[in-house]
Short mmCIF file of C-alpha atoms and ligand atoms in Angstrom, two decimals:
data_model
loop_
_atom_site.label_atom_id
_atom_site.label_comp_id
_atom_site.label_asym_id
_atom_site.label_seq_id
_atom_site.Cartn_x
_atom_site.Cartn_y
_atom_site.Cartn_z
CA MET A 4 134.75 289.23 160.59
CA ARG A 5 132.32 292.21 160.74
CA TYR A 6 129.72 292.58 163.42
CA ILE A 7 127.41 295.19 165.08
CA GLU A 8 127.07 295.45 168.76
CA PRO A 9 123.40 296.25 168.99
CA HIS A 10 123.18 296.46 172.84
CA GLY A 11 126.04 297.79 175.03
CA HIS A 12 125.92 300.12 177.96
CA MET A 13 129.21 301.76 177.00
CA VAL A 14 128.87 304.76 179.45
CA SER A 15 129.75 302.01 182.13
CA ARG A 16 132.85 300.74 180.12
CA THR A 17 136.37 301.88 179.76
CA THR A 18 137.84 303.31 176.66
CA ASP A 19 139.99 300.33 176.30
CA ASP A 20 136.79 298.33 175.53
CA TYR A 21 136.13 300.50 172.52
CA LEU A 22 139.45 299.73 171.27
CA ALA A 23 139.08 296.04 171.86
CA MET A 24 135.62 295.98 170.09
CA VAL A 25 136.88 297.77 167.10
CA THR A 26 139.94 295.46 166.85
CA ALA A 27 137.59 292.51 166.96
CA GLY A 28 135.60 293.80 163.96
CA CYS A 29 132.82 295.88 165.54
CA ARG A 30 131.37 298.38 162.95
CA ALA A 31 128.77 300.06 165.05
CA VAL A 32 127.61 300.07 168.77
CA CYS A 33 124.10 300.72 170.03
CA GLU A 34 123.48 301.83 173.48
CA PRO A 35 119.97 301.59 175.12
CA ALA A 36 119.13 303.83 178.09
CA PHE A 37 119.25 301.76 181.23
CA TRP A 38 119.32 301.80 185.03
CA ALA A 39 122.38 303.58 186.56
CA GLY A 40 122.81 301.04 189.34
CA PHE A 41 121.00 303.45 191.76
CA ASP A 42 117.53 305.19 191.30
CA ARG A 43 118.09 308.76 189.95
CA LYS A 44 116.37 311.35 192.18
CA SER A 45 114.94 313.73 189.49
CA ALA A 46 114.33 314.25 185.74
CA ASP A 47 117.35 316.40 185.62
CA GLY A 48 119.41 313.26 186.27
CA PHE A 49 117.97 311.71 183.05
CA TYR A 50 118.48 314.96 181.12
CA ASP A 51 122.17 314.65 181.78
CA TYR A 52 122.13 311.00 180.96
CA PHE A 53 120.35 311.55 177.61
CA CYS A 54 122.93 314.22 176.86
CA GLN A 55 125.69 311.74 177.62
CA LEU A 56 124.12 309.23 175.30
CA THR A 57 123.52 311.50 172.36
CA ASP A 58 126.56 313.84 172.68
CA TYR A 59 129.48 312.78 174.70
CA GLU A 60 129.50 308.93 174.11
CA PRO A 61 129.27 309.06 170.28
CA LYS A 62 132.40 311.46 170.60
CA ARG A 63 134.25 308.88 172.64
CA ALA A 64 133.46 306.04 170.23
CA ALA A 65 134.38 308.35 167.34
CA ARG A 66 137.98 308.47 168.41
CA PHE A 67 138.05 304.79 167.23
CA GLY A 68 136.08 305.27 163.99
CA LEU A 69 133.13 303.58 165.64
CA PRO A 70 129.62 304.87 164.96
CA HIS A 71 127.63 305.00 168.20
CA TYR A 72 123.90 305.05 168.38
CA SER A 73 121.56 305.22 171.25
CA TRP A 74 117.99 304.39 172.46
CA LEU A 75 116.04 306.54 174.96
CA CYS A 76 113.61 305.92 177.70
CA LEU A 77 112.98 305.72 181.42
CA ASN A 78 114.04 302.16 182.29
CA PRO A 79 111.44 299.76 183.89
CA LYS A 80 113.43 299.64 187.22
CA GLU A 81 112.68 303.22 187.82
CA SER A 82 109.05 303.13 186.51
CA GLU A 83 107.34 302.62 189.92
CA ASP A 84 107.39 306.42 190.40
CA LEU A 85 104.69 307.57 187.94
CA GLU A 86 105.21 311.22 188.58
CA LEU A 87 109.06 310.98 187.84
CA ALA A 88 108.07 308.78 184.69
CA GLU A 89 105.90 311.66 183.27
CA ASP A 90 108.51 314.21 183.87
CA VAL A 91 111.18 311.98 182.01
CA LEU A 92 108.75 311.12 179.11
CA ALA A 93 108.26 314.81 178.67
CA LEU A 94 112.08 315.18 178.09
CA ILE A 95 112.38 312.42 175.40
CA PRO A 96 110.79 314.06 172.31
CA GLU A 97 113.48 316.77 172.03
CA PHE A 98 116.21 314.19 172.17
CA LEU A 99 114.56 311.90 169.57
CA GLU A 100 115.64 314.49 166.91
CA ARG A 101 119.39 314.00 167.67
CA PRO A 102 121.28 312.25 164.83
CA ASN A 103 122.36 309.06 166.67
CA VAL A 104 119.02 308.21 168.22
CA LEU A 105 117.46 304.94 167.05
CA GLY A 106 114.16 305.01 168.97
CA ILE A 107 112.52 304.11 172.32
CA GLY A 108 114.37 301.67 174.48
CA GLU A 109 115.17 299.74 176.54
CA ILE A 110 111.55 299.80 177.88
CA GLY A 111 109.76 296.79 179.37
CA LEU A 112 109.15 295.28 182.66
CA ASN A 113 111.23 294.53 185.72
CA LYS A 114 108.94 293.10 188.60
CA ASN A 115 105.70 293.04 186.23
CA THR A 116 103.84 295.61 188.29
CA ARG A 117 100.74 297.75 187.30
CA ASN A 118 102.82 300.95 187.46
CA GLU A 119 105.61 299.43 185.20
CA ILE A 120 102.98 298.42 182.69
CA THR A 121 101.45 301.99 182.73
CA VAL A 122 104.92 303.53 182.07
CA LEU A 123 105.51 300.85 179.28
CA GLU A 124 102.16 301.67 177.69
CA ARG A 125 103.19 305.50 177.76
CA HIS A 126 106.53 304.62 175.94
CA VAL A 127 104.82 302.47 173.35
CA ASP A 128 102.36 305.31 172.75
CA LEU A 129 105.26 307.76 172.33
CA ALA A 130 107.00 305.46 169.84
CA ALA A 131 103.88 304.67 167.92
CA SER A 132 102.86 308.27 167.66
CA ARG A 133 106.13 309.11 166.15
CA GLY A 134 106.97 306.13 164.22
CA GLU A 135 109.99 305.17 166.32
CA LEU A 136 111.63 301.67 166.54
CA ILE A 137 111.20 299.99 170.03
CA LEU A 138 113.80 298.04 172.00
CA VAL A 139 112.28 295.96 174.78
CA HIS A 140 114.01 294.60 177.87
CA THR A 141 112.50 291.60 179.26
CA PRO A 142 112.63 290.91 183.16
CA HIS A 143 115.29 288.57 184.61
CA LEU A 144 115.11 284.98 186.04
CA GLU A 145 111.69 283.94 187.41
CA ASP A 146 109.93 287.13 186.18
CA LYS A 147 110.98 286.68 182.53
CA LEU A 148 108.17 284.39 181.35
CA LYS A 149 105.37 286.32 182.80
CA GLY A 150 106.84 289.68 181.88
CA THR A 151 107.27 288.60 178.32
CA ARG A 152 103.70 287.60 178.09
CA LEU A 153 102.56 290.87 179.63
CA ILE A 154 104.75 292.89 177.35
CA LEU A 155 103.55 291.10 174.21
CA ASP A 156 99.96 291.84 175.28
CA VAL A 157 100.71 295.45 175.68
CA LEU A 158 102.33 295.68 172.20
CA ASP A 159 99.64 293.51 170.49
CA ALA A 160 96.97 295.84 172.08
CA ASP A 161 98.37 298.84 170.13
CA ARG A 162 97.16 298.60 166.55
CA ARG A 163 99.79 301.08 165.31
CA ILE A 164 102.66 298.75 166.31
CA ASP A 165 104.26 296.73 163.54
CA PRO A 166 106.04 293.75 165.17
CA GLY A 167 108.80 293.87 162.52
CA ARG A 168 109.79 297.14 164.08
CA VAL A 169 110.11 296.00 167.72
CA ILE A 170 112.97 293.86 169.13
CA ILE A 171 112.33 291.92 172.40
CA ASP A 172 115.64 291.41 174.08
CA HIS A 173 117.18 288.88 176.57
CA VAL A 174 115.07 285.99 175.27
CA GLU A 175 115.75 282.55 176.45
CA GLU A 176 114.41 279.04 175.47
CA HIS A 177 111.05 279.59 177.21
CA THR A 178 110.46 283.02 175.64
CA ALA A 179 112.07 283.07 172.28
CA PRO A 180 109.17 281.15 170.53
CA LEU A 181 106.57 283.31 172.10
CA VAL A 182 108.29 286.45 170.67
CA LEU A 183 109.00 285.09 167.23
CA ASP A 184 105.55 283.38 166.72
CA ARG A 185 104.00 286.80 167.07
CA GLY A 186 106.35 288.37 164.40
CA TYR A 187 108.58 290.38 166.66
CA TRP A 188 112.40 290.28 166.50
CA ALA A 189 114.35 288.51 169.27
CA GLY A 190 117.56 289.51 170.90
CA ILE A 191 119.71 287.01 172.65
CA THR A 192 122.00 288.41 175.44
CA LEU A 193 125.35 286.75 176.15
CA TYR A 194 126.02 287.36 179.83
CA PRO A 195 128.44 285.38 181.89
CA GLU A 196 126.44 285.19 185.10
CA SER A 197 122.91 285.04 183.99
CA LYS A 198 121.03 284.93 180.70
CA CYS A 199 122.84 282.89 178.12
CA THR A 200 126.16 281.33 177.09
CA PRO A 201 127.42 281.21 173.46
CA SER A 202 126.46 277.49 173.19
CA ARG A 203 122.92 278.13 174.17
CA ALA A 204 122.69 281.12 171.89
CA VAL A 205 123.78 278.97 168.93
CA ASP A 206 121.28 276.34 170.05
CA MET A 207 118.42 278.85 169.84
CA LEU A 208 119.54 279.94 166.39
CA GLU A 209 119.38 276.34 165.33
CA MET A 210 115.98 275.69 166.93
CA TYR A 211 114.07 278.94 166.31
CA GLY A 212 115.69 280.15 163.07
CA ARG A 213 118.20 282.95 162.26
CA GLU A 214 115.80 285.24 160.38
CA ARG A 215 114.62 287.65 162.95
CA MET A 216 117.43 287.21 165.82
CA TRP A 217 120.41 289.21 166.88
CA LEU A 218 123.04 288.63 169.44
CA ASN A 219 124.32 291.14 171.87
CA CYS A 220 126.61 291.41 174.94
CA ALA A 221 124.61 294.03 177.07
CA CYS A 222 127.91 294.87 178.56
CA ASP A 223 127.41 297.14 181.54
CA TRP A 224 128.90 297.76 185.01
CA GLY A 225 128.19 294.13 185.98
CA VAL A 226 130.30 291.02 185.30
CA SER A 227 129.99 291.10 181.56
CA ASP A 228 132.06 290.79 178.27
CA PRO A 229 132.12 293.44 175.64
CA LEU A 230 133.48 290.81 173.16
CA ALA A 231 130.85 288.14 173.95
CA VAL A 232 129.41 288.60 170.35
CA PRO A 233 132.54 287.95 168.28
CA LYS A 234 133.60 285.34 170.60
CA THR A 235 130.31 283.46 169.82
CA ALA A 236 131.41 283.15 166.11
CA LEU A 237 133.85 280.45 167.27
CA GLU A 238 130.87 278.34 168.49
CA MET A 239 129.00 279.06 165.32
CA ARG A 240 131.92 277.76 163.28
CA ARG A 241 132.07 274.60 165.30
CA ARG A 242 128.50 273.86 164.58
CA GLY A 243 129.18 274.06 160.86
CA LEU A 244 127.93 277.62 160.07
CA SER A 245 129.59 279.27 157.03
CA GLU A 246 131.45 282.74 157.29
CA ASP A 247 128.54 284.09 155.27
CA ALA A 248 125.94 282.74 157.67
CA ILE A 249 127.96 284.07 160.67
CA GLU A 250 128.13 287.54 159.23
CA GLY A 251 124.39 287.21 158.36
CA VAL A 252 123.65 286.85 162.04
CA LEU A 253 126.23 289.12 163.67
CA PHE A 254 126.25 292.02 161.11
CA HIS A 255 123.49 291.74 158.46
CA ASN A 256 120.61 290.89 160.94
CA PRO A 257 121.14 294.02 163.26
CA ALA A 258 121.76 296.06 160.17
CA ARG A 259 118.45 294.89 158.50
CA PHE A 260 116.50 295.73 161.75
CA LEU A 261 118.19 298.97 162.48
CA GLN A 262 117.95 300.50 158.99
CA GLN A 263 114.38 300.74 159.44
CA CYS A 264 115.33 303.89 161.42
CA ALA A 265 116.28 306.54 158.86
CA ARG A 266 119.02 307.93 161.18
CA PHE A 267 120.92 304.60 161.08
CA ALA A 268 123.51 304.32 158.28
CA ILE A 269 124.90 300.87 157.46
CA PRO A 270 128.61 301.01 158.49
CA MET B 21 140.71 270.86 172.67
CA MET B 22 138.15 268.28 171.44
CA LYS B 23 139.23 264.65 171.53
CA GLY B 24 137.25 261.90 169.59
CA SER B 25 137.38 259.07 167.12
CA ASP B 26 137.46 261.35 164.01
CA SER B 27 140.34 263.73 163.28
CA HIS B 28 138.27 266.85 163.90
CA ALA B 29 140.50 268.63 166.17
CA ASP B 30 141.62 271.27 163.78
CA GLN B 31 138.78 271.48 161.37
CA PRO B 32 134.96 271.59 162.07
CA SER B 33 133.40 268.43 160.58
CA ALA B 34 129.68 268.21 160.00
CA PRO B 35 127.82 268.50 163.30
CA SER B 36 126.58 265.06 164.66
CA GLY B 37 125.42 263.97 168.12
CA ASP B 38 128.66 262.10 168.74
CA ARG B 39 130.71 265.30 167.80
CA ILE B 40 128.48 267.34 170.09
CA LEU B 41 129.01 264.72 172.95
CA ASP B 42 132.78 265.00 172.32
CA GLN B 43 132.71 268.64 172.63
CA PHE B 44 130.43 269.15 175.54
CA PHE B 45 130.83 266.05 177.68
CA PRO B 46 133.80 267.55 179.81
CA GLU B 47 131.81 270.69 180.47
CA ALA B 48 128.61 268.84 181.27
CA ARG B 49 130.45 266.56 183.59
CA ALA B 50 132.23 269.40 185.39
CA LYS B 51 128.93 271.25 185.81
CA LEU B 52 127.11 268.14 187.33
CA ILE B 53 129.86 267.49 189.83
CA ASP B 54 129.67 271.19 190.80
CA LEU B 55 125.98 270.91 191.34
CA ALA B 56 126.34 267.76 193.58
CA ALA B 57 128.98 269.53 195.51
CA ILE B 58 126.70 272.55 196.03
CA LEU B 59 123.93 270.32 197.31
CA ASP B 60 126.44 268.46 199.52
CA ARG B 61 127.80 271.87 200.89
CA ILE B 62 124.18 272.89 201.79
CA ASP B 63 123.62 269.63 203.56
CA ARG B 64 127.02 269.81 205.47
CA TYR B 65 125.98 273.29 206.73
CA GLY B 66 122.82 271.93 208.35
CA GLY B 67 120.57 271.72 205.26
CA ALA B 68 117.98 274.08 203.79
CA GLU B 69 114.46 273.87 202.48
CA ASP B 70 112.73 276.64 200.61
CA TYR B 71 110.88 277.40 197.28
CA ARG B 72 114.16 277.75 195.43
CA LEU B 73 115.39 274.14 196.34
CA ARG B 74 111.91 272.84 195.54
CA ALA B 75 112.02 274.35 192.17
CA PHE B 76 115.54 273.11 191.73
CA HIS B 77 114.55 269.54 192.39
CA ARG B 78 111.62 269.68 190.03
CA ALA B 79 114.02 271.03 187.35
CA MET B 80 116.43 268.10 188.09
CA GLU B 81 113.62 265.84 187.20
CA GLU B 82 113.01 267.64 183.95
CA VAL B 83 116.80 267.29 183.14
CA SER B 84 116.49 263.48 183.60
CA ARG B 85 113.28 263.20 181.69
CA PRO B 86 114.22 262.24 178.07
CA GLY B 87 112.65 263.31 174.83
CA GLY B 88 111.64 266.48 172.99
CA ALA B 89 114.98 268.24 173.05
CA ASP B 90 113.34 270.88 175.02
CA ARG B 91 114.97 270.32 178.53
CA ALA B 92 116.27 273.90 178.77
CA ARG B 93 112.83 275.30 178.17
CA ARG B 94 111.20 272.91 180.69
CA VAL B 95 113.86 273.75 183.35
CA LEU B 96 113.33 277.56 182.77
CA GLU B 97 109.55 276.97 183.25
CA CYS B 98 110.26 275.21 186.58
CA PHE B 99 111.81 278.35 187.89
CA SER B 100 109.27 280.78 186.45
CA ASP B 101 106.26 282.67 187.75
CA PRO B 102 103.34 280.91 185.94
CA THR B 103 100.80 283.67 186.94
CA THR B 104 99.37 286.09 184.52
CA LYS B 105 98.17 289.04 186.68
CA PRO B 106 100.20 292.07 187.05
CA ALA B 107 101.46 292.72 190.70
CA ASP B 108 100.07 295.68 192.60
CA LYS B 109 103.71 296.20 194.11
CA PRO B 110 106.90 294.60 193.50
CA VAL B 111 106.41 291.18 195.37
CA THR B 112 110.14 290.63 196.00
CA PRO B 113 112.77 293.49 195.76
CA VAL B 114 114.99 291.52 193.58
CA ALA B 115 114.72 288.37 191.45
CA THR B 116 116.01 285.32 193.28
CA GLY B 117 116.00 282.85 190.39
CA ALA B 118 112.94 281.01 191.34
CA TRP B 119 109.26 281.88 191.80
CA ALA B 120 108.35 282.22 195.43
CA GLY B 121 104.69 281.41 194.96
CA GLU B 122 101.70 283.52 195.83
CA ARG B 123 102.78 285.50 199.01
CA LYS B 124 103.65 288.92 200.36
CA ARG B 125 100.85 290.67 198.47
ZN1 ZN C 19 120.58 296.57 178.66
#
């Protein structure tokens, strides 16, 4: 079975994880910029991180023949400081030229504040003005429903944004229909302690359709499983999905979305 | 391994309600007992009462309410912030899993 891991924070994983993913059939991994687990003190910290995402990490993955792509942004958790946000936003354009960059992400909201919305709008503007794809993080737990609605309002308000070029990640049963009904792609995140189990992920594919959905593990420094996507194939088989249908969701769907970026090559 | 009336232990048969029940009953039973034990544990340690438990009990009512095959959505909504206005500042430093209501503005 082939699959693409469209959302993994590989900088926080071991090299053994790359080996395990490739062994399980992973053909490409995509890494959105995210929170380091602590707030960075300056734009220089982000400069180094963007170098890691666009230079060092692709080389580490290449040792296993695995194409590595990345998304760039200042994450919503660090968006409360508007001055820092402007400094980081100014850094991003030079990195967008690098060969493994897919677009702007994972942007979005965390605590649904006005400052976070301001920084989200700045990122959306940057993406729209350059025709970049967008990957959106939605808030966790009690903040997800409201955050998803606010994010959709920001995206809908920008006439340049084509919903087919935006994926809203970490959807659950109360947000997936909102996202799909407005024409956006939806990402389901398989995460052991929060978010979604493989069974619920397959439920959502059954309820909301497989057309504009992808599955990801979002593995990071938390309790997470870099093999959550291939493991979900087992539950898909139990529900009667054919091997073609499984590969359709786990490989062809992310490929179809990502190939809208000219820098992405189908692996 | 699944146990049931049909011989589907090795090969997936066409999905049906009975087959789904066969597959998921042990998991659902274990999770329900765990849930009961957590509530007992809170009681044994003197009890607790806050917005999280209130949301939890509302969610339990939604689980018991039949129909619609949309219990997961309804449970998630019981824990969700239903407001629509952006916050001036982060209301709580981290998400707790249940909406605390209009406070600490
Ligand atoms: Zn992420």
